Coordinates of N, CA, C and O in Angstrom, one line a residue:
X157 N -16.2 61.5 -14.2 CA -16.7 61.2 -15.6 C -16.0 60.0 -16.2 O -16.5 59.3 -16.9
X158 N -14.7 59.7 -15.8 CA -13.9 58.6 -16.2 C -14.5 57.3 -15.8 O -14.7 56.3 -16.4
X159 N -15.0 57.2 -14.5 CA -15.6 56.2 -13.9 C -16.9 55.8 -14.7 O -17.1 54.6 -15.0
X160 N -17.7 56.7 -14.9 CA -19.0 56.5 -15.7 C -18.6 55.9 -17.2 O -19.2 55.0 -17.6
X161 N -17.6 56.6 -17.8 CA -17.3 56.2 -19.1 C -16.7 54.7 -19.1 O -17.1 53.8 -19.9
X162 N -15.8 54.3 -18.1 CA -15.3 53.0 -17.9 C -16.6 52.1 -17.7 O -16.5 51.0 -18.3
X163 N -17.4 52.4 -16.7 CA -18.5 51.5 -16.4 C -19.4 51.2 -17.6 O -19.8 50.1 -18.0
X164 N -19.7 52.4 -18.4 CA -20.5 52.2 -19.6 C -19.8 51.3 -20.6 O -20.4 50.5 -21.4
X165 N -18.4 51.5 -20.8 CA -17.7 50.7 -21.7 C -17.7 49.2 -21.4 O -17.9 48.3 -22.3
X166 N -17.5 48.9 -20.1 CA -17.5 47.5 -19.6 C -18.9 46.8 -19.9 O -19.0 45.8 -20.3
X167 N -19.9 47.7 -19.5 CA -21.3 47.1 -19.6 C -21.6 46.9 -21.2 O -22.2 45.8 -21.5
X168 N -21.3 47.7 -22.0 CA -21.5 47.6 -23.5 C -20.6 46.4 -24.0 O -21.2 45.7 -24.7
X169 N -19.4 46.3 -23.5 CA -18.6 45.1 -23.9 C -19.2 43.8 -23.4 O -19.2 42.9 -24.3
X170 N -19.8 43.8 -22.3 CA -20.4 42.6 -21.7 C -21.7 42.2 -22.5 O -22.0 41.1 -22.7
X171 N -22.3 43.2 -23.0 CA -23.6 43.0 -23.7 C -23.4 42.5 -25.1 O -24.2 41.9 -25.8
X172 N -22.1 42.8 -25.7 CA -21.9 42.4 -27.1 C -21.0 41.2 -27.2 O -20.7 40.8 -28.3
X173 N -20.7 40.5 -26.0 CA -19.9 39.2 -26.1 C -20.7 38.2 -26.7 O -21.8 37.9 -26.2
X174 N -20.4 37.5 -27.7 CA -21.1 36.4 -28.2 C -21.3 35.3 -27.2 O -20.5 34.9 -26.4
X175 N -22.5 34.7 -27.2 CA -22.9 33.6 -26.3 C -23.4 34.1 -25.0 O -24.0 33.4 -24.3
X176 N -23.3 35.4 -24.6 CA -23.9 35.9 -23.4 C -25.3 36.4 -23.8 O -26.1 36.5 -22.8
X177 N -25.6 36.7 -25.0 CA -27.0 37.1 -25.4 C -27.9 36.0 -25.7 O -27.5 35.0 -26.4
X178 N -29.1 36.0 -25.3 CA -30.0 34.9 -25.7 C -30.6 35.1 -27.0 O -30.6 36.3 -27.5
X179 N -30.8 34.1 -27.7 CA -31.3 34.2 -29.1 C -32.9 34.2 -29.1 O -33.5 33.4 -28.4
X180 N -33.4 35.3 -29.7 CA -34.9 35.3 -29.7 C -35.4 34.4 -30.8 O -34.9 34.4 -32.0
X181 N -36.6 33.9 -30.6 CA -37.3 33.1 -31.6 C -38.7 33.7 -31.7 O -39.3 34.1 -30.7
X182 N -39.3 33.5 -32.8 CA -40.6 34.1 -33.0 C -41.6 32.9 -33.7 O -41.1 32.2 -34.6
X183 N -42.8 33.0 -33.4 CA -43.7 32.0 -33.9 C -45.0 32.8 -34.3 O -45.5 33.5 -33.4
X184 N -45.6 32.6 -35.5 CA -46.8 33.2 -35.9 C -47.9 32.3 -35.3 O -47.9 31.2 -35.6
X185 N -48.9 32.9 -34.5 CA -49.9 32.1 -34.0 C -51.2 32.2 -34.8 O -51.5 33.3 -35.2
X186 N -51.8 31.1 -35.0 CA -53.2 31.1 -35.6 C -54.2 31.5 -34.4 O -54.2 30.7 -33.4
X187 N -54.9 32.6 -34.6 CA -55.7 33.0 -33.4 C -57.2 32.6 -33.7 O -57.6 32.6 -34.8
X188 N -58.0 32.4 -32.6 CA -59.4 32.2 -32.8 C -60.2 33.5 -33.0 O -61.5 33.4 -33.0
X189 N -59.6 34.6 -33.2 CA -60.4 35.9 -33.4 C -59.7 36.7 -34.5 O -58.6 36.4 -34.9
X190 N -60.3 37.6 -35.0 CA -59.9 38.5 -36.0 C -59.8 39.9 -35.5 O -60.7 40.3 -34.7
X191 N -58.9 40.7 -35.9 CA -58.9 42.2 -35.4 C -57.8 42.3 -34.3 O -57.1 41.3 -33.9
X192 N -57.9 43.4 -33.7 CA -57.0 43.7 -32.6 C -57.5 43.2 -31.3 O -58.7 43.0 -31.0
X193 N -56.5 43.0 -30.4 CA -56.9 42.5 -29.1 C -55.7 43.0 -28.1 O -54.6 43.3 -28.4
X194 N -56.1 43.1 -26.8 CA -55.1 43.3 -25.8 C -54.4 42.0 -25.4 O -55.2 41.1 -25.3
X195 N -53.2 42.1 -25.1 CA -52.5 40.9 -24.6 C -51.4 41.2 -23.6 O -50.9 42.3 -23.5
X196 N -51.1 40.2 -22.9 CA -49.9 40.3 -21.9 C -49.1 39.0 -22.0 O -49.7 37.9 -22.3
X197 N -47.9 39.2 -21.8 CA -47.0 37.9 -21.9 C -46.3 37.6 -20.6 O -45.9 38.6 -19.9
X198 N -46.2 36.4 -20.2 CA -45.6 36.0 -19.0 C -44.0 36.3 -19.2 O -43.6 36.5 -20.3
X199 N -43.4 36.3 -18.0 CA -41.9 36.6 -18.0 C -40.9 35.9 -18.9 O -40.1 36.5 -19.5
X200 N -41.3 34.6 -19.1 CA -40.4 33.9 -20.0 C -41.1 33.6 -21.5 O -40.5 32.9 -22.3
X201 N -42.2 34.3 -21.5 CA -42.8 34.2 -22.9 C -43.6 32.9 -23.2 O -44.1 32.7 -24.3
X202 N -43.8 32.1 -22.2 CA -44.4 30.8 -22.4 C -45.9 30.8 -22.4 O -46.6 29.8 -22.9
X203 N -46.5 31.9 -21.8 CA -47.8 31.9 -21.7 C -48.3 33.4 -22.1 O -47.7 34.4 -21.8
X204 N -49.4 33.4 -23.0 CA -49.8 34.7 -23.4 C -51.4 34.8 -22.9 O -52.2 33.8 -23.1
X205 N -51.7 35.9 -22.3 CA -53.2 36.2 -22.0 C -53.7 37.2 -23.0 O -53.0 38.2 -23.3
X206 N -55.0 37.0 -23.5 CA -55.6 37.9 -24.5 C -56.9 38.3 -23.9 O -57.8 37.4 -23.5
X207 N -57.3 39.6 -24.2 CA -58.7 40.1 -23.9 C -59.1 40.5 -25.3 O -58.6 41.6 -25.8
X208 N -60.1 39.8 -25.8 CA -60.6 40.1 -27.2 C -62.0 40.5 -26.9 O -62.9 39.7 -26.9
X209 N -62.2 41.8 -26.8 CA -63.6 42.4 -26.6 C -64.4 41.8 -25.4 O -65.5 41.4 -25.5
X210 N -63.6 41.6 -24.4 CA -64.2 41.0 -23.2 C -64.2 39.4 -23.0 O -64.5 38.9 -22.0
X211 N -63.7 38.8 -24.1 CA -63.6 37.3 -24.0 C -62.1 37.1 -23.7 O -61.2 37.6 -24.3
X212 N -61.8 36.3 -22.7 CA -60.5 36.1 -22.3 C -59.9 34.8 -22.7 O -60.6 33.6 -22.5
X213 N -58.7 34.8 -23.2 CA -58.1 33.6 -23.7 C -56.7 33.4 -23.1 O -56.0 34.4 -22.7
X214 N -56.2 32.2 -23.0 CA -54.9 31.9 -22.6 C -54.2 31.0 -23.6 O -54.9 30.1 -24.2
X215 N -52.9 31.3 -24.0 CA -52.2 30.5 -24.9 C -50.9 30.0 -24.4 O -50.2 30.6 -23.6
X216 N -50.7 28.7 -24.7 CA -49.4 28.0 -24.4 C -49.0 27.2 -25.7 O -49.9 26.9 -26.4
X217 N -47.9 27.0 -25.8 CA -47.4 26.2 -27.0 C -48.0 24.8 -26.9 O -48.4 24.3 -28.0
X218 N -48.1 24.3 -25.8 CA -48.7 22.8 -25.7 C -50.1 22.8 -25.8 O -50.7 21.9 -26.6
X219 N -51.0 23.8 -25.4 CA -52.5 23.7 -25.4 C -53.0 24.7 -26.5 O -54.2 24.7 -26.7
X220 N -52.3 25.6 -27.1 CA -52.8 26.6 -28.0 C -53.6 27.7 -27.3 O -53.5 27.8 -26.1
X221 N -54.7 28.1 -27.9 CA -55.6 29.1 -27.4 C -56.7 28.4 -26.6 O -57.3 27.5 -27.2
X222 N -56.9 28.8 -25.4 CA -58.0 28.2 -24.7 C -58.9 29.4 -24.1 O -58.5 30.3 -23.6
X223 N -60.2 29.2 -24.4 CA -61.1 30.3 -24.0 C -61.4 30.1 -22.5 O -61.9 29.1 -22.1
X224 N -61.1 31.2 -21.8 CA -61.3 31.2 -20.3 C -62.6 31.8 -19.9 O -63.1 31.7 -18.7
X225 N -63.4 32.2 -20.9 CA -64.7 32.8 -20.6 C -64.8 34.3 -20.7 O -63.8 35.0 -21.0
X226 N -66.0 34.7 -20.4 CA -66.3 36.2 -20.5 C -65.7 37.0 -19.4 O -65.6 36.6 -18.3
X227 N -65.2 38.3 -19.8 CA -64.8 39.3 -19.0 C -65.7 40.5 -19.2 O -66.9 40.2 -19.5
X228 N -65.2 41.6 -18.9 CA -66.0 42.9 -19.2 C -65.9 43.3 -20.6 O -64.8 43.6 -21.1
X229 N -66.9 43.3 -21.5 CA -66.7 43.7 -22.8 C -66.4 45.2 -23.0 O -66.0 45.5 -24.1
X230 N -66.6 45.9 -22.0 CA -66.2 47.4 -22.1 C -64.9 47.7 -21.6 O -64.5 48.8 -21.4
X231 N -64.1 46.6 -21.1 CA -62.9 46.9 -20.6 C -61.8 45.9 -21.3 O -61.9 44.8 -21.2
X232 N -60.8 46.6 -21.9 CA -59.7 45.9 -22.6 C -58.5 45.4 -22.0 O -57.7 45.1 -22.6
X233 N -58.5 45.7 -20.7 CA -57.3 45.6 -19.9 C -57.1 44.1 -19.8 O -58.0 43.2 -19.7
X234 N -55.8 43.7 -19.6 CA -55.4 42.2 -19.3 C -54.1 42.2 -18.6 O -53.2 43.1 -18.9
X235 N -53.9 41.3 -17.7 CA -52.6 41.2 -17.0 C -52.3 39.8 -16.7 O -53.2 38.9 -16.7
X236 N -51.0 39.5 -16.6 CA -50.6 38.1 -16.4 C -49.3 38.1 -15.3 O -48.6 39.0 -15.3
X237 N -49.4 37.1 -14.5 CA -48.3 37.1 -13.5 C -47.0 36.7 -14.3 O -47.0 36.2 -15.4
X238 N -45.8 37.0 -13.6 CA -44.5 36.6 -14.3 C -44.4 35.2 -14.6 O -43.9 34.8 -15.7
X239 N -44.9 34.2 -13.8 CA -44.8 32.8 -14.1 C -46.0 32.3 -15.0 O -46.1 31.1 -15.4
X240 N -47.0 33.2 -15.3 CA -48.1 32.8 -16.2 C -49.2 32.0 -15.5 O -50.1 31.5 -16.3
X241 N -49.2 31.9 -14.2 CA -50.2 31.0 -13.6 C -51.5 31.9 -13.2 O -52.5 31.3 -12.9
X242 N -51.4 33.2 -13.2 CA -52.5 34.0 -12.9 C -52.7 35.0 -14.0 O -51.8 35.8 -14.5
X243 N -54.1 35.2 -14.4 CA -54.4 36.1 -15.4 C -55.4 37.1 -14.8 O -56.4 36.4 -14.1
X244 N -55.4 38.2 -15.1 CA -56.4 39.2 -14.5 C -56.9 40.2 -15.5 O -56.1 40.6 -16.4
X245 N -58.1 40.7 -15.3 CA -58.7 41.7 -16.2 C -59.6 42.5 -15.4 O -60.0 42.1 -14.3
X246 N -60.0 43.8 -15.9 CA -61.0 44.6 -15.2 C -62.4 44.0 -15.3 O -62.7 43.3 -16.2
X247 N -63.2 44.2 -14.2 CA -64.6 43.8 -14.2 C -65.4 45.0 -14.0 O -65.0 45.9 -13.4

């Protein structure tokens, strides 16, 4: 039990050391659609994939929202690869 407590204590201390944690930033995006949508975010947050009632969008800071075309209007699923280069949805 001491080993577990010590390990947890060291982990907690490492997570609370200033400078070791990344600072999160947030940006409000102007979207080309209204209402709710399914979305997926790449591993580093630089690319977002959106399924809005079967219409598929890709967002980047440089290009904003780009309409990638229609998907299945009856399927709200969306997925994105870790690096943001591949987007998938159900058909």
